[in-house]
PDB file of N, CA, C and O in Angstrom, chain B, residues numbered from 101:
ATOM      1  N   MET B 101     130.442  70.026 101.764  1.00  0.00           N
ATOM      2  CA  MET B 101     129.458  70.867 101.111  1.00  0.00           C
ATOM      3  C   MET B 101     128.511  71.440 102.168  1.00  0.00           C
ATOM      4  O   MET B 101     127.923  70.696 102.953  1.00  0.00           O
ATOM      5  N   THR B 102     128.372  72.736 102.180  1.00  0.00           N
ATOM      6  CA  THR B 102     127.471  73.364 103.135  1.00  0.00           C
ATOM      7  C   THR B 102     126.114  73.598 102.486  1.00  0.00           C
ATOM      8  O   THR B 102     126.008  73.810 101.279  1.00  0.00           O
ATOM      9  N   THR B 103     125.095  73.554 103.309  1.00  0.00           N
ATOM     10  CA  THR B 103     123.737  73.772 102.849  1.00  0.00           C
ATOM     11  C   THR B 103     123.235  75.101 103.378  1.00  0.00           C
ATOM     12  O   THR B 103     123.399  75.411 104.558  1.00  0.00           O
ATOM     13  N   THR B 104     122.634  75.873 102.518  1.00  0.00           N
ATOM     14  CA  THR B 104     122.069  77.155 102.921  1.00  0.00           C
ATOM     15  C   THR B 104     120.735  76.917 103.610  1.00  0.00           C
ATOM     16  O   THR B 104     119.896  76.157 103.125  1.00  0.00           O
ATOM     17  N   ARG B 105     120.553  77.571 104.737  1.00  0.00           N
ATOM     18  CA  ARG B 105     119.301  77.486 105.488  1.00  0.00           C
ATOM     19  C   ARG B 105     118.711  78.890 105.609  1.00  0.00           C
ATOM     20  O   ARG B 105     119.417  79.889 105.474  1.00  0.00           O
ATOM     21  N   GLN B 106     117.433  78.945 105.861  1.00  0.00           N
ATOM     22  CA  GLN B 106     116.728  80.215 105.924  1.00  0.00           C
ATOM     23  C   GLN B 106     116.215  80.488 107.333  1.00  0.00           C
ATOM     24  O   GLN B 106     115.661  79.609 107.993  1.00  0.00           O
ATOM     25  N   LYS B 107     116.413  81.722 107.777  1.00  0.00           N
ATOM     26  CA  LYS B 107     115.759  82.223 108.985  1.00  0.00           C
ATOM     27  C   LYS B 107     114.704  83.221 108.520  1.00  0.00           C
ATOM     28  O   LYS B 107     114.956  84.019 107.618  1.00  0.00           O
ATOM     29  N   VAL B 108     113.529  83.175 109.134  1.00  0.00           N
ATOM     30  CA  VAL B 108     112.432  84.066 108.756  1.00  0.00           C
ATOM     31  C   VAL B 108     112.015  84.881 109.971  1.00  0.00           C
ATOM     32  O   VAL B 108     111.876  84.353 111.074  1.00  0.00           O
ATOM     33  N   LEU B 109     111.821  86.164 109.752  1.00  0.00           N
ATOM     34  CA  LEU B 109     111.375  87.088 110.794  1.00  0.00           C
ATOM     35  C   LEU B 109     110.138  87.802 110.278  1.00  0.00           C
ATOM     36  O   LEU B 109     110.175  88.416 109.212  1.00  0.00           O
ATOM     37  N   VAL B 110     109.046  87.729 111.022  1.00  0.00           N
ATOM     38  CA  VAL B 110     107.813  88.414 110.662  1.00  0.00           C
ATOM     39  C   VAL B 110     107.627  89.551 111.659  1.00  0.00           C
ATOM     40  O   VAL B 110     107.533  89.324 112.865  1.00  0.00           O
ATOM     41  N   LEU B 111     107.574  90.769 111.147  1.00  0.00           N
ATOM     42  CA  LEU B 111     107.364  91.937 112.001  1.00  0.00           C
ATOM     43  C   LEU B 111     106.038  92.580 111.642  1.00  0.00           C
ATOM     44  O   LEU B 111     105.731  92.774 110.466  1.00  0.00           O
ATOM     45  N   TYR B 112     105.259  92.907 112.651  1.00  0.00           N
ATOM     46  CA  TYR B 112     104.021  93.656 112.482  1.00  0.00           C
ATOM     47  C   TYR B 112     104.311  95.066 112.975  1.00  0.00           C
ATOM     48  O   TYR B 112     104.699  95.261 114.127  1.00  0.00           O
ATOM     49  N   LEU B 113     104.121  96.049 112.099  1.00  0.00           N
ATOM     50  CA  LEU B 113     104.474  97.426 112.429  1.00  0.00           C
ATOM     51  C   LEU B 113     103.224  98.264 112.692  1.00  0.00           C
ATOM     52  O   LEU B 113     102.118  97.888 112.305  1.00  0.00           O
ATOM     53  N   ALA B 114     103.416  99.397 113.349  1.00  0.00           N
ATOM     54  CA  ALA B 114     102.302 100.276 113.700  1.00  0.00           C
ATOM     55  C   ALA B 114     101.688 100.943 112.472  1.00  0.00           C
ATOM     56  O   ALA B 114     100.539 101.382 112.516  1.00  0.00           O
ATOM     57  N   SER B 115     102.442 101.022 111.380  1.00  0.00           N
ATOM     58  CA  SER B 115     101.922 101.584 110.127  1.00  0.00           C
ATOM     59  C   SER B 115     102.634 100.892 108.971  1.00  0.00           C
ATOM     60  O   SER B 115     103.420  99.969 109.187  1.00  0.00           O
ATOM     61  N   SER B 116     102.365 101.327 107.765  1.00  0.00           N
ATOM     62  CA  SER B 116     102.959 100.707 106.591  1.00  0.00           C
ATOM     63  C   SER B 116     104.396 101.158 106.336  1.00  0.00           C
ATOM     64  O   SER B 116     105.039 100.642 105.421  1.00  0.00           O
ATOM     65  N   ALA B 117     104.911 102.093 107.107  1.00  0.00           N
ATOM     66  CA  ALA B 117     106.275 102.591 106.933  1.00  0.00           C
ATOM     67  C   ALA B 117     107.274 101.682 107.640  1.00  0.00           C
ATOM     68  O   ALA B 117     107.035 101.272 108.776  1.00  0.00           O
ATOM     69  N   LEU B 118     108.380 101.363 106.989  1.00  0.00           N
ATOM     70  CA  LEU B 118     109.378 100.472 107.583  1.00  0.00           C
ATOM     71  C   LEU B 118     110.034 101.046 108.829  1.00  0.00           C
ATOM     72  O   LEU B 118     110.596 100.299 109.630  1.00  0.00           O
ATOM     73  N   ASP B 119     109.972 102.352 109.003  1.00  0.00           N
ATOM     74  CA  ASP B 119     110.559 102.946 110.204  1.00  0.00           C
ATOM     75  C   ASP B 119     109.536 103.091 111.340  1.00  0.00           C
ATOM     76  O   ASP B 119     109.801 103.762 112.337  1.00  0.00           O
ATOM     77  N   ALA B 120     108.364 102.456 111.181  1.00  0.00           N
ATOM     78  CA  ALA B 120     107.345 102.472 112.243  1.00  0.00           C
ATOM     79  C   ALA B 120     107.723 101.464 113.326  1.00  0.00           C
ATOM     80  O   ALA B 120     108.485 100.527 113.090  1.00  0.00           O
ATOM     81  N   LYS B 121     107.175 101.680 114.504  1.00  0.00           N
ATOM     82  CA  LYS B 121     107.460 100.836 115.670  1.00  0.00           C
ATOM     83  C   LYS B 121     106.913  99.414 115.486  1.00  0.00           C
ATOM     84  O   LYS B 121     105.819  99.230 114.953  1.00  0.00           O
ATOM     85  N   VAL B 122     107.675  98.419 115.927  1.00  0.00           N
ATOM     86  CA  VAL B 122     107.241  97.020 115.907  1.00  0.00           C
ATOM     87  C   VAL B 122     106.206  96.812 117.018  1.00  0.00           C
ATOM     88  O   VAL B 122     106.450  97.157 118.175  1.00  0.00           O
ATOM     89  N   VAL B 123     105.049  96.246 116.656  1.00  0.00           N
ATOM     90  CA  VAL B 123     103.995  95.983 117.642  1.00  0.00           C
ATOM     91  C   VAL B 123     103.751  94.486 117.853  1.00  0.00           C
ATOM     92  O   VAL B 123     103.045  94.094 118.782  1.00  0.00           O
ATOM     93  N   GLY B 124     104.333  93.660 116.994  1.00  0.00           N
ATOM     94  CA  GLY B 124     104.218  92.209 117.119  1.00  0.00           C
ATOM     95  C   GLY B 124     105.263  91.547 116.246  1.00  0.00           C
ATOM     96  O   GLY B 124     105.749  92.146 115.288  1.00  0.00           O
ATOM     97  N   TRP B 125     105.614  90.297 116.578  1.00  0.00           N
ATOM     98  CA  TRP B 125     106.659  89.624 115.810  1.00  0.00           C
ATOM     99  C   TRP B 125     106.604  88.118 116.010  1.00  0.00           C
ATOM    100  O   TRP B 125     106.056  87.612 116.989  1.00  0.00           O
ATOM    101  N   SER B 126     107.196  87.421 115.041  1.00  0.00           N
ATOM    102  CA  SER B 126     107.397  85.975 115.099  1.00  0.00           C
ATOM    103  C   SER B 126     108.707  85.685 114.393  1.00  0.00           C
ATOM    104  O   SER B 126     109.094  86.403 113.472  1.00  0.00           O
ATOM    105  N   SER B 127     109.391  84.632 114.824  1.00  0.00           N
ATOM    106  CA  SER B 127     110.613  84.248 114.123  1.00  0.00           C
ATOM    107  C   SER B 127     110.670  82.738 113.986  1.00  0.00           C
ATOM    108  O   SER B 127     110.124  81.996 114.802  1.00  0.00           O
ATOM    109  N   TYR B 128     111.344  82.307 112.932  1.00  0.00           N
ATOM    110  CA  TYR B 128     111.452  80.888 112.615  1.00  0.00           C
ATOM    111  C   TYR B 128     112.892  80.624 112.182  1.00  0.00           C
ATOM    112  O   TYR B 128     113.448  81.387 111.391  1.00  0.00           O
ATOM    113  N   ASP B 129     113.492  79.570 112.682  1.00  0.00           N
ATOM    114  CA  ASP B 129     114.900  79.292 112.423  1.00  0.00           C
ATOM    115  C   ASP B 129     115.049  77.970 111.679  1.00  0.00           C
ATOM    116  O   ASP B 129     114.963  76.895 112.273  1.00  0.00           O
ATOM    117  N   GLY B 130     115.272  78.065 110.382  1.00  0.00           N
ATOM    118  CA  GLY B 130     115.459  76.876 109.564  1.00  0.00           C
ATOM    119  C   GLY B 130     116.812  76.224 109.745  1.00  0.00           C
ATOM    120  O   GLY B 130     117.057  75.146 109.204  1.00  0.00           O
ATOM    121  N   THR B 131     117.706  76.867 110.508  1.00  0.00           N
ATOM    122  CA  THR B 131     119.016  76.262 110.761  1.00  0.00           C
ATOM    123  C   THR B 131     118.949  75.253 111.901  1.00  0.00           C
ATOM    124  O   THR B 131     119.816  74.387 112.015  1.00  0.00           O
ATOM    125  N   GLY B 132     117.922  75.359 112.748  1.00  0.00           N
ATOM    126  CA  GLY B 132     117.795  74.482 113.900  1.00  0.00           C
ATOM    127  C   GLY B 132     118.646  74.913 115.083  1.00  0.00           C
ATOM    128  O   GLY B 132     118.673  74.225 116.103  1.00  0.00           O
ATOM    129  N   GLU B 133     119.348  76.052 114.966  1.00  0.00           N
ATOM    130  CA  GLU B 133     120.209  76.535 116.053  1.00  0.00           C
ATOM    131  C   GLU B 133     119.397  77.037 117.243  1.00  0.00           C
ATOM    132  O   GLU B 133     119.826  76.906 118.389  1.00  0.00           O
ATOM    133  N   THR B 134     118.224  77.612 116.972  1.00  0.00           N
ATOM    134  CA  THR B 134     117.362  78.108 118.042  1.00  0.00           C
ATOM    135  C   THR B 134     115.947  77.593 117.798  1.00  0.00           C
ATOM    136  O   THR B 134     115.606  77.173 116.692  1.00  0.00           O
ATOM    137  N   THR B 135     115.137  77.633 118.842  1.00  0.00           N
ATOM    138  CA  THR B 135     113.738  77.212 118.723  1.00  0.00           C
ATOM    139  C   THR B 135     112.833  78.282 119.327  1.00  0.00           C
ATOM    140  O   THR B 135     112.259  78.079 120.397  1.00  0.00           O
ATOM    141  N   PRO B 136     112.704  79.422 118.644  1.00  0.00           N
ATOM    142  CA  PRO B 136     111.857  80.487 119.170  1.00  0.00           C
ATOM    143  C   PRO B 136     110.391  80.072 119.179  1.00  0.00           C
ATOM    144  O   PRO B 136     109.946  79.303 118.326  1.00  0.00           O
ATOM    145  N   THR B 137     109.653  80.586 120.147  1.00  0.00           N
ATOM    146  CA  THR B 137     108.219  80.327 120.207  1.00  0.00           C
ATOM    147  C   THR B 137     107.484  81.640 120.426  1.00  0.00           C
ATOM    148  O   THR B 137     108.062  82.617 120.901  1.00  0.00           O
ATOM    149  N   THR B 138     106.230  81.650 120.081  1.00  0.00           N
ATOM    150  CA  THR B 138     105.408  82.842 120.257  1.00  0.00           C
ATOM    151  C   THR B 138     105.332  83.197 121.737  1.00  0.00           C
ATOM    152  O   THR B 138     105.099  82.334 122.583  1.00  0.00           O
ATOM    153  N   GLY B 139     105.530  84.465 122.035  1.00  0.00           N
ATOM    154  CA  GLY B 139     105.430  84.926 123.404  1.00  0.00           C
ATOM    155  C   GLY B 139     106.643  84.638 124.264  1.00  0.00           C
ATOM    156  O   GLY B 139     106.563  84.733 125.489  1.00  0.00           O
ATOM    157  N   ASP B 140     107.782  84.283 123.646  1.00  0.00           N
ATOM    158  CA  ASP B 140     108.962  83.971 124.457  1.00  0.00           C
ATOM    159  C   ASP B 140     109.761  85.211 124.849  1.00  0.00           C
ATOM    160  O   ASP B 140     110.798  85.099 125.502  1.00  0.00           O
ATOM    161  N   SER B 141     109.287  86.386 124.458  1.00  0.00           N
ATOM    162  CA  SER B 141     109.967  87.622 124.832  1.00  0.00           C
ATOM    163  C   SER B 141     108.979  88.774 124.847  1.00  0.00           C
ATOM    164  O   SER B 141     108.074  88.843 124.016  1.00  0.00           O
ATOM    165  N   ASP B 142     109.163  89.680 125.805  1.00  0.00           N
ATOM    166  CA  ASP B 142     108.348  90.892 125.860  1.00  0.00           C
ATOM    167  C   ASP B 142     108.987  92.024 125.073  1.00  0.00           C
ATOM    168  O   ASP B 142     108.380  93.080 124.892  1.00  0.00           O
ATOM    169  N   VAL B 143     110.204  91.808 124.607  1.00  0.00           N
ATOM    170  CA  VAL B 143     110.957  92.838 123.893  1.00  0.00           C
ATOM    171  C   VAL B 143     111.110  92.410 122.438  1.00  0.00           C
ATOM    172  O   VAL B 143     111.594  91.310 122.172  1.00  0.00           O
ATOM    173  N   PRO B 144     110.704  93.265 121.483  1.00  0.00           N
ATOM    174  CA  PRO B 144     110.838  92.892 120.076  1.00  0.00           C
ATOM    175  C   PRO B 144     112.309  92.763 119.675  1.00  0.00           C
ATOM    176  O   PRO B 144     113.169  93.402 120.281  1.00  0.00           O
ATOM    177  N   PRO B 145     112.604  91.953 118.670  1.00  0.00           N
ATOM    178  CA  PRO B 145     113.990  91.785 118.239  1.00  0.00           C
ATOM    179  C   PRO B 145     114.567  93.069 117.641  1.00  0.00           C
ATOM    180  O   PRO B 145     115.783  93.262 117.647  1.00  0.00           O
ATOM    181  N   TYR B 146     113.712  93.936 117.132  1.00  0.00           N
ATOM    182  CA  TYR B 146     114.110  95.236 116.576  1.00  0.00           C
ATOM    183  C   TYR B 146     113.025  96.247 116.919  1.00  0.00           C
ATOM    184  O   TYR B 146     111.862  95.877 117.078  1.00  0.00           O
ATOM    185  N   GLU B 147     113.388  97.493 117.033  1.00  0.00           N
ATOM    186  CA  GLU B 147     112.403  98.544 117.316  1.00  0.00           C
ATOM    187  C   GLU B 147     111.574  98.890 116.078  1.00  0.00           C
ATOM    188  O   GLU B 147     110.406  99.262 116.189  1.00  0.00           O
ATOM    189  N   THR B 148     112.198  98.761 114.879  1.00  0.00           N
ATOM    190  CA  THR B 148     111.533  99.086 113.616  1.00  0.00           C
ATOM    191  C   THR B 148     111.933  98.052 112.560  1.00  0.00           C
ATOM    192  O   THR B 148     112.877  97.286 112.754  1.00  0.00           O
ATOM    193  N   GLY B 149     111.221  98.041 111.466  1.00  0.00           N
ATOM    194  CA  GLY B 149     111.594  97.203 110.341  1.00  0.00           C
ATOM    195  C   GLY B 149     112.891  97.668 109.708  1.00  0.00           C
ATOM    196  O   GLY B 149     113.663  96.854 109.202  1.00  0.00           O
ATOM    197  N   LEU B 150     113.136  98.966 109.729  1.00  0.00           N
ATOM    198  CA  LEU B 150     114.369  99.516 109.170  1.00  0.00           C
ATOM    199  C   LEU B 150     115.596  98.992 109.921  1.00  0.00           C
ATOM    200  O   LEU B 150     116.633  98.738 109.308  1.00  0.00           O
ATOM    201  N   GLU B 151     115.484  98.831 111.235  1.00  0.00           N
ATOM    202  CA  GLU B 151     116.594  98.270 112.016  1.00  0.00           C
ATOM    203  C   GLU B 151     116.911  96.840 111.576  1.00  0.00           C
ATOM    204  O   GLU B 151     118.077  96.446 111.540  1.00  0.00           O
ATOM    205  N   ALA B 152     115.883  96.070 111.246  1.00  0.00           N
ATOM    206  CA  ALA B 152     116.104  94.700 110.760  1.00  0.00           C
ATOM    207  C   ALA B 152     116.870  94.729 109.434  1.00  0.00           C
ATOM    208  O   ALA B 152     117.779  93.924 109.229  1.00  0.00           O
ATOM    209  N   LEU B 153     116.513  95.645 108.541  1.00  0.00           N
ATOM    210  CA  LEU B 153     117.230  95.777 107.271  1.00  0.00           C
ATOM    211  C   LEU B 153     118.691  96.132 107.509  1.00  0.00           C
ATOM    212  O   LEU B 153     119.583  95.575 106.869  1.00  0.00           O
ATOM    213  N   LYS B 154     118.931  97.051 108.423  1.00  0.00           N
ATOM    214  CA  LYS B 154     120.302  97.480 108.719  1.00  0.00           C
ATOM    215  C   LYS B 154     121.130  96.343 109.325  1.00  0.00           C
ATOM    216  O   LYS B 154     122.357  96.348 109.226  1.00  0.00           O
ATOM    217  N   ASP B 155     120.458  95.368 109.953  1.00  0.00           N
ATOM    218  CA  ASP B 155     121.145  94.243 110.565  1.00  0.00           C
ATOM    219  C   ASP B 155     121.328  93.071 109.595  1.00  0.00           C
ATOM    220  O   ASP B 155     121.784  92.000 109.996  1.00  0.00           O
ATOM    221  N   GLY B 156     120.978  93.267 108.335  1.00  0.00           N
ATOM    222  CA  GLY B 156     121.222  92.242 107.334  1.00  0.00           C
ATOM    223  C   GLY B 156     120.036  91.397 106.930  1.00  0.00           C
ATOM    224  O   GLY B 156     120.174  90.521 106.077  1.00  0.00           O
ATOM    225  N   TRP B 157     118.873  91.632 107.518  1.00  0.00           N
ATOM    226  CA  TRP B 157     117.678  90.897 107.102  1.00  0.00           C
ATOM    227  C   TRP B 157     117.217  91.437 105.753  1.00  0.00           C
ATOM    228  O   TRP B 157     117.264  92.643 105.511  1.00  0.00           O
ATOM    229  N   ARG B 158     116.775  90.546 104.884  1.00  0.00           N
ATOM    230  CA  ARG B 158     116.275  90.929 103.564  1.00  0.00           C
ATOM    231  C   ARG B 158     114.757  90.934 103.592  1.00  0.00           C
ATOM    232  O   ARG B 158     114.134  89.951 103.993  1.00  0.00           O
ATOM    233  N   LEU B 159     114.165  92.032 103.170  1.00  0.00           N
ATOM    234  CA  LEU B 159     112.704  92.131 103.101  1.00  0.00           C
ATOM    235  C   LEU B 159     112.233  91.408 101.849  1.00  0.00           C
ATOM    236  O   LEU B 159     112.696  91.712 100.750  1.00  0.00           O
ATOM    237  N   PHE B 160     111.311  90.447 102.002  1.00  0.00           N
ATOM    238  CA  PHE B 160     110.821  89.778 100.807  1.00  0.00           C
ATOM    239  C   PHE B 160     109.310  89.832 100.649  1.00  0.00           C
ATOM    240  O   PHE B 160     108.790  89.391  99.624  1.00  0.00           O
ATOM    241  N   GLN B 161     108.604  90.351 101.615  1.00  0.00           N
ATOM    242  CA  GLN B 161     107.167  90.522 101.425  1.00  0.00           C
ATOM    243  C   GLN B 161     106.632  91.553 102.402  1.00  0.00           C
ATOM    244  O   GLN B 161     107.001  91.569 103.576  1.00  0.00           O
ATOM    245  N   ALA B 162     105.763  92.408 101.902  1.00  0.00           N
ATOM    246  CA  ALA B 162     105.040  93.364 102.737  1.00  0.00           C
ATOM    247  C   ALA B 162     103.555  93.186 102.441  1.00  0.00           C
ATOM    248  O   ALA B 162     103.171  92.870 101.315  1.00  0.00           O
ATOM    249  N   SER B 163     102.732  93.388 103.452  1.00  0.00           N
ATOM    250  CA  SER B 163     101.299  93.180 103.251  1.00  0.00           C
ATOM    251  C   SER B 163     100.724  94.248 102.322  1.00  0.00           C
ATOM    252  O   SER B 163     101.209  95.377 102.248  1.00  0.00           O
ATOM    253  N   GLN B 164      99.699  93.850 101.639  1.00  0.00           N
ATOM    254  CA  GLN B 164      99.009  94.748 100.728  1.00  0.00           C
ATOM    255  C   GLN B 164      98.251  95.794 101.544  1.00  0.00           C
ATOM    256  O   GLN B 164      97.646  95.470 102.566  1.00  0.00           O
ATOM    257  N   LEU B 165      98.285  97.038 101.095  1.00  0.00           N
ATOM    258  CA  LEU B 165      97.567  98.102 101.794  1.00  0.00           C
ATOM    259  C   LEU B 165      96.124  98.138 101.299  1.00  0.00           C
ATOM    260  O   LEU B 165      95.851  98.466 100.145  1.00  0.00           O
ATOM    261  N   LEU B 166      95.221  97.796 102.190  1.00  0.00           N
ATOM    262  CA  LEU B 166      93.803  97.777 101.848  1.00  0.00           C
ATOM    263  C   LEU B 166      93.054  98.753 102.748  1.00  0.00           C
ATOM    264  O   LEU B 166      93.198  98.695 103.969  1.00  0.00           O
ATOM    265  N   PRO B 167      92.256  99.652 102.167  1.00  0.00           N
ATOM    266  CA  PRO B 167      91.480 100.563 103.009  1.00  0.00           C
ATOM    267  C   PRO B 167      90.346  99.801 103.697  1.00  0.00           C
ATOM    268  O   PRO B 167      89.854  98.806 103.165  1.00  0.00           O
ATOM    269  N   PRO B 168      89.933 100.265 104.872  1.00  0.00           N
ATOM    270  CA  PRO B 168      88.813  99.592 105.549  1.00  0.00           C
ATOM    271  C   PRO B 168      87.512  99.791 104.769  1.00  0.00           C
ATOM    272  O   PRO B 168      87.329 100.802 104.091  1.00  0.00           O
ATOM    273  N   GLN B 169      86.630  98.826 104.876  1.00  0.00           N
ATOM    274  CA  GLN B 169      85.315  98.950 104.258  1.00  0.00           C
ATOM    275  C   GLN B 169      84.530 100.028 105.001  1.00  0.00           C
ATOM    276  O   GLN B 169      84.649 100.136 106.221  1.00  0.00           O
ATOM    277  N   PRO B 170      83.741 100.818 104.302  1.00  0.00           N
ATOM    278  CA  PRO B 170      82.937 101.841 104.969  1.00  0.00           C
ATOM    279  C   PRO B 170      82.109 101.241 106.107  1.00  0.00           C
ATOM    280  O   PRO B 170      81.434 100.226 105.937  1.00  0.00           O
ATOM    281  N   GLY B 171      82.176 101.885 107.257  1.00  0.00           N
ATOM    282  CA  GLY B 171      81.446 101.415 108.427  1.00  0.00           C
ATOM    283  C   GLY B 171      82.237 100.457 109.292  1.00  0.00           C
ATOM    284  O   GLY B 171      81.777 100.077 110.369  1.00  0.00           O
ATOM    285  N   HIS B 172      83.436 100.051 108.838  1.00  0.00           N
ATOM    286  CA  HIS B 172      84.256  99.094 109.573  1.00  0.00           C
ATOM    287  C   HIS B 172      85.628  99.671 109.940  1.00  0.00           C
ATOM    288  O   HIS B 172      86.566  98.918 110.204  1.00  0.00           O
ATOM    289  N   GLU B 173      85.743 100.973 109.958  1.00  0.00           N
ATOM    290  CA  GLU B 173      87.031 101.628 110.223  1.00  0.00           C
ATOM    291  C   GLU B 173      87.603 101.288 111.591  1.00  0.00           C
ATOM    292  O   GLU B 173      88.821 101.304 111.769  1.00  0.00           O
ATOM    293  N   TYR B 174      86.749 100.982 112.556  1.00  0.00           N
ATOM    294  CA  TYR B 174      87.224 100.744 113.921  1.00  0.00           C
ATOM    295  C   TYR B 174      87.064  99.287 114.372  1.00  0.00           C
ATOM    296  O   TYR B 174      87.171  98.991 115.562  1.00  0.00           O
ATOM    297  N   ASP B 175      86.810  98.387 113.432  1.00  0.00           N
ATOM    298  CA  ASP B 175      86.723  96.964 113.776  1.00  0.00           C
ATOM    299  C   ASP B 175      88.094  96.442 114.193  1.00  0.00           C
ATOM    300  O   ASP B 175      89.115  96.872 113.657  1.00  0.00           O
ATOM    301  N   VAL B 176      88.115  95.532 115.134  1.00  0.00           N
ATOM    302  CA  VAL B 176      89.354  94.886 115.556  1.00  0.00           C
ATOM    303  C   VAL B 176      89.514  93.613 114.728  1.00  0.00           C
ATOM    304  O   VAL B 176      88.574  92.830 114.585  1.00  0.00           O
ATOM    305  N   SER B 177      90.710  93.418 114.190  1.00  0.00           N
ATOM    306  CA  SER B 177      90.948  92.267 113.337  1.00  0.00           C
ATOM    307  C   SER B 177      92.424  91.920 113.378  1.00  0.00           C
ATOM    308  O   SER B 177      93.081  92.176 114.387  1.00  0.00           O
ATOM    309  N   PHE B 178      92.960  91.348 112.319  1.00  0.00           N
ATOM    310  CA  PHE B 178      94.360  90.971 112.228  1.00  0.00           C
ATOM    311  C   PHE B 178      95.262  92.209 112.198  1.00  0.00           C
ATOM    312  O   PHE B 178      94.798  93.317 111.930  1.00  0.00           O
ATOM    313  N   LEU B 179      96.535  92.009 112.470  1.00  0.00           N
ATOM    314  CA  LEU B 179      97.510  93.092 112.349  1.00  0.00           C
ATOM    315  C   LEU B 179      97.845  93.239 110.870  1.00  0.00           C
ATOM    316  O   LEU B 179      98.372  92.309 110.258  1.00  0.00           O
ATOM    317  N   LYS B 180      97.548  94.385 110.300  1.00  0.00           N
ATOM    318  CA  LYS B 180      97.599  94.483 108.844  1.00  0.00           C
ATOM    319  C   LYS B 180      98.925  94.952 108.254  1.00  0.00           C
ATOM    320  O   LYS B 180      99.109  94.844 107.042  1.00  0.00           O
ATOM    321  N   HIS B 181      99.841  95.457 109.041  1.00  0.00           N
ATOM    322  CA  HIS B 181     101.115  95.935 108.490  1.00  0.00           C
ATOM    323  C   HIS B 181     102.191  94.895 108.762  1.00  0.00           C
ATOM    324  O   HIS B 181     103.043  95.071 109.633  1.00  0.00           O
ATOM    325  N   GLU B 182     102.136  93.797 107.990  1.00  0.00           N
ATOM    326  CA  GLU B 182     102.972  92.626 108.192  1.00  0.00           C
ATOM    327  C   GLU B 182     104.120  92.622 107.182  1.00  0.00           C
ATOM    328  O   GLU B 182     103.906  92.787 105.981  1.00  0.00           O
ATOM    329  N   PHE B 183     105.334  92.432 107.686  1.00  0.00           N
ATOM    330  CA  PHE B 183     106.522  92.410 106.839  1.00  0.00           C
ATOM    331  C   PHE B 183     107.295  91.126 107.094  1.00  0.00           C
ATOM    332  O   PHE B 183     107.542  90.771 108.247  1.00  0.00           O
ATOM    333  N   PHE B 184     107.681  90.423 106.030  1.00  0.00           N
ATOM    334  CA  PHE B 184     108.467  89.200 106.128  1.00  0.00           C
ATOM    335  C   PHE B 184     109.899  89.483 105.730  1.00  0.00           C
ATOM    336  O   PHE B 184     110.158  90.064 104.676  1.00  0.00           O
ATOM    337  N   PHE B 185     110.834  89.069 106.581  1.00  0.00           N
ATOM    338  CA  PHE B 185     112.259  89.230 106.343  1.00  0.00           C
ATOM    339  C   PHE B 185     112.916  87.858 106.355  1.00  0.00           C
ATOM    340  O   PHE B 185     112.388  86.918 106.948  1.00  0.00           O
ATOM    341  N   GLU B 186     114.079  87.741 105.695  1.00  0.00           N
ATOM    342  CA  GLU B 186     114.831  86.484 105.721  1.00  0.00           C
ATOM    343  C   GLU B 186     116.306  86.751 105.836  1.00  0.00           C
ATOM    344  O   GLU B 186     116.802  87.803 105.433  1.00  0.00           O
ATOM    345  N   LYS B 187     117.004  85.776 106.394  1.00  0.00           N
ATOM    346  CA  LYS B 187     118.462  85.720 106.375  1.00  0.00           C
ATOM    347  C   LYS B 187     118.812  84.328 105.888  1.00  0.00           C
ATOM    348  O   LYS B 187     118.238  83.338 106.341  1.00  0.00           O
ATOM    349  N   LEU B 188     119.752  84.259 104.971  1.00  0.00           N
ATOM    350  CA  LEU B 188     120.241  82.972 104.495  1.00  0.00           C
ATOM    351  C   LEU B 188     121.532  82.678 105.231  1.00  0.00           C
ATOM    352  O   LEU B 188     122.474  83.468 105.191  1.00  0.00           O
ATOM    353  N   ILE B 189     121.572  81.538 105.903  1.00  0.00           N
ATOM    354  CA  ILE B 189     122.724  81.160 106.732  1.00  0.00           C
ATOM    355  C   ILE B 189     123.400  79.954 106.108  1.00  0.00           C
ATOM    356  O   ILE B 189     124.396  79.462 106.638  1.00  0.00           O
TER     357      ILE B 189
END
């Protein structure tokens, strides 16, 4: 009997569009085959979120689009265009 495991890929994009450039990423491997860590590569796993979809990753969450509060348009904070993808192995 085989057990299904989940791989998770978090991509931060330059805008809310899936074809926008990846500006940050994290990955997690529930299969135990790899042990990725933050900062282990200078090259993103995909150039865009759309490329991840084309490679078989399933999109299961996108961040909510919230406008900046008046007077805070240029504040530095978290990366707000966050997309969660999964692959079931």
